XYZ file of C-alpha atoms in Angstrom:
121
model
C -2.456 -7.593 2.590
C -3.188 -4.830 4.920
C -2.936 -2.255 2.146
C -4.568 0.699 3.990
C -2.044 0.591 7.248
C 1.162 0.120 4.785
C -0.248 3.662 3.280
C -1.296 5.451 6.419
C 2.275 4.292 7.761
C 4.096 5.668 4.522
C 2.047 8.673 4.999
C 3.227 9.363 8.184
C 6.614 9.043 6.999
C 5.999 11.641 4.017
C 5.547 9.360 1.042
C 2.082 10.250 -0.813
C 0.778 6.244 -1.172
C -2.606 5.251 -2.292
C -3.734 1.632 -2.584
C -5.610 0.013 -5.032
C -7.674 -3.537 -4.273
C -6.819 -5.637 -7.669
C -10.744 -7.481 -7.105
C -13.784 -5.914 -6.999
C -14.299 -2.829 -9.509
C -12.787 -2.828 -12.979
C -12.661 0.901 -12.301
C -10.020 0.710 -9.949
C -8.429 -1.112 -12.064
C -8.149 1.674 -14.821
C -7.340 4.171 -12.578
C -4.329 2.214 -11.716
C -3.722 1.664 -15.177
C -3.878 5.460 -15.688
C -1.580 6.115 -12.459
C 1.043 3.812 -14.246
C 0.735 5.329 -17.697
C 1.663 8.600 -16.128
C 4.970 7.021 -14.295
C 3.328 6.679 -10.553
C 5.161 3.930 -9.537
C 3.527 0.910 -8.272
C 4.482 -1.862 -5.644
C 2.254 -5.055 -5.797
C 1.616 -6.911 -2.146
C 0.296 -10.390 -2.065
C 0.119 -12.650 1.119
C -0.617 -16.424 1.122
C -4.225 -17.692 0.477
C -4.068 -19.230 3.647
C -3.513 -15.843 6.019
C -5.409 -14.020 3.522
C -8.340 -16.833 4.173
C -8.131 -16.382 8.042
C -7.797 -12.456 8.007
C -10.932 -12.502 5.790
C -12.730 -14.748 7.649
C -12.228 -12.623 11.267
C -13.044 -9.679 9.130
C -16.970 -11.733 8.259
C -16.996 -12.430 12.129
C -16.074 -8.723 13.300
C -18.935 -7.377 11.016
C -21.471 -9.624 11.416
C -21.566 -10.859 8.006
C -22.153 -14.364 6.493
C -23.610 -13.054 3.238
C -20.639 -13.562 1.601
C -19.309 -16.931 1.815
C -17.114 -16.572 -1.242
C -15.293 -13.813 0.152
C -13.208 -16.075 2.488
C -13.236 -19.063 0.484
C -9.473 -20.435 0.188
C -10.175 -22.067 -3.331
C -11.076 -18.702 -4.541
C -8.509 -16.944 -2.598
C -6.083 -19.122 -4.602
C -7.613 -17.927 -7.928
C -6.957 -14.321 -6.355
C -3.634 -14.634 -5.179
C -2.940 -15.864 -8.577
C -4.202 -13.853 -11.155
C -2.771 -10.683 -8.930
C 0.805 -12.431 -9.639
C -0.054 -12.511 -13.103
C -1.469 -9.239 -13.068
C 2.407 -8.095 -11.449
C 4.155 -9.817 -13.752
C 2.469 -8.832 -16.916
C 3.072 -5.044 -16.074
C 6.722 -5.801 -14.302
C 5.440 -4.519 -11.032
C 7.941 -5.582 -8.137
C 6.144 -7.742 -5.363
C 6.447 -8.073 -1.772
C 5.325 -11.186 -0.003
C 3.806 -9.469 3.176
C 2.602 -12.681 4.953
C 5.515 -12.714 7.713
C 5.645 -8.660 7.781
C 4.445 -6.431 10.050
C 3.343 -3.163 8.777
C 6.425 -1.563 8.927
C 8.577 -3.817 7.335
C 6.140 -3.876 4.640
C 7.004 -0.142 4.358
C 10.739 -0.388 4.652
C 10.429 -2.149 1.641
C 8.069 -0.381 -0.198
C 10.691 2.741 0.174
C 13.500 0.845 -0.529
C 11.987 -0.293 -3.999
C 11.205 3.345 -4.849
C 15.127 4.184 -3.910
C 15.859 1.401 -6.373
C 13.942 3.212 -8.784
C 15.655 6.347 -8.160
C 12.701 8.163 -5.874
C 13.550 10.110 -3.349
C 11.086 8.768 -0.209
């Protein structure tokens, strides 16, 4: 979902941002819950499973990795996206679909969401 480039772009604009993957380490989710409990604003980013599969497949090729076939498996990615959306719903986190957005458009929408919450960006 271009989390890292979006955070870098937001930082360039003076917004302190971090990204947390929802898959992989349970420790990431623990830190996310702690941040949310202290009032840190959170915005969820999602993309279509087809787009994520394409990006992940290119990433595996670029890294010369073929030992993690599940990483780019479309059905697994569909499950991940569904789980992410349920997580966002459960915690009342606004979601931005970045499937057809540039990093600049995503960052602008994140900033707009923060302004809607009364957070000066």
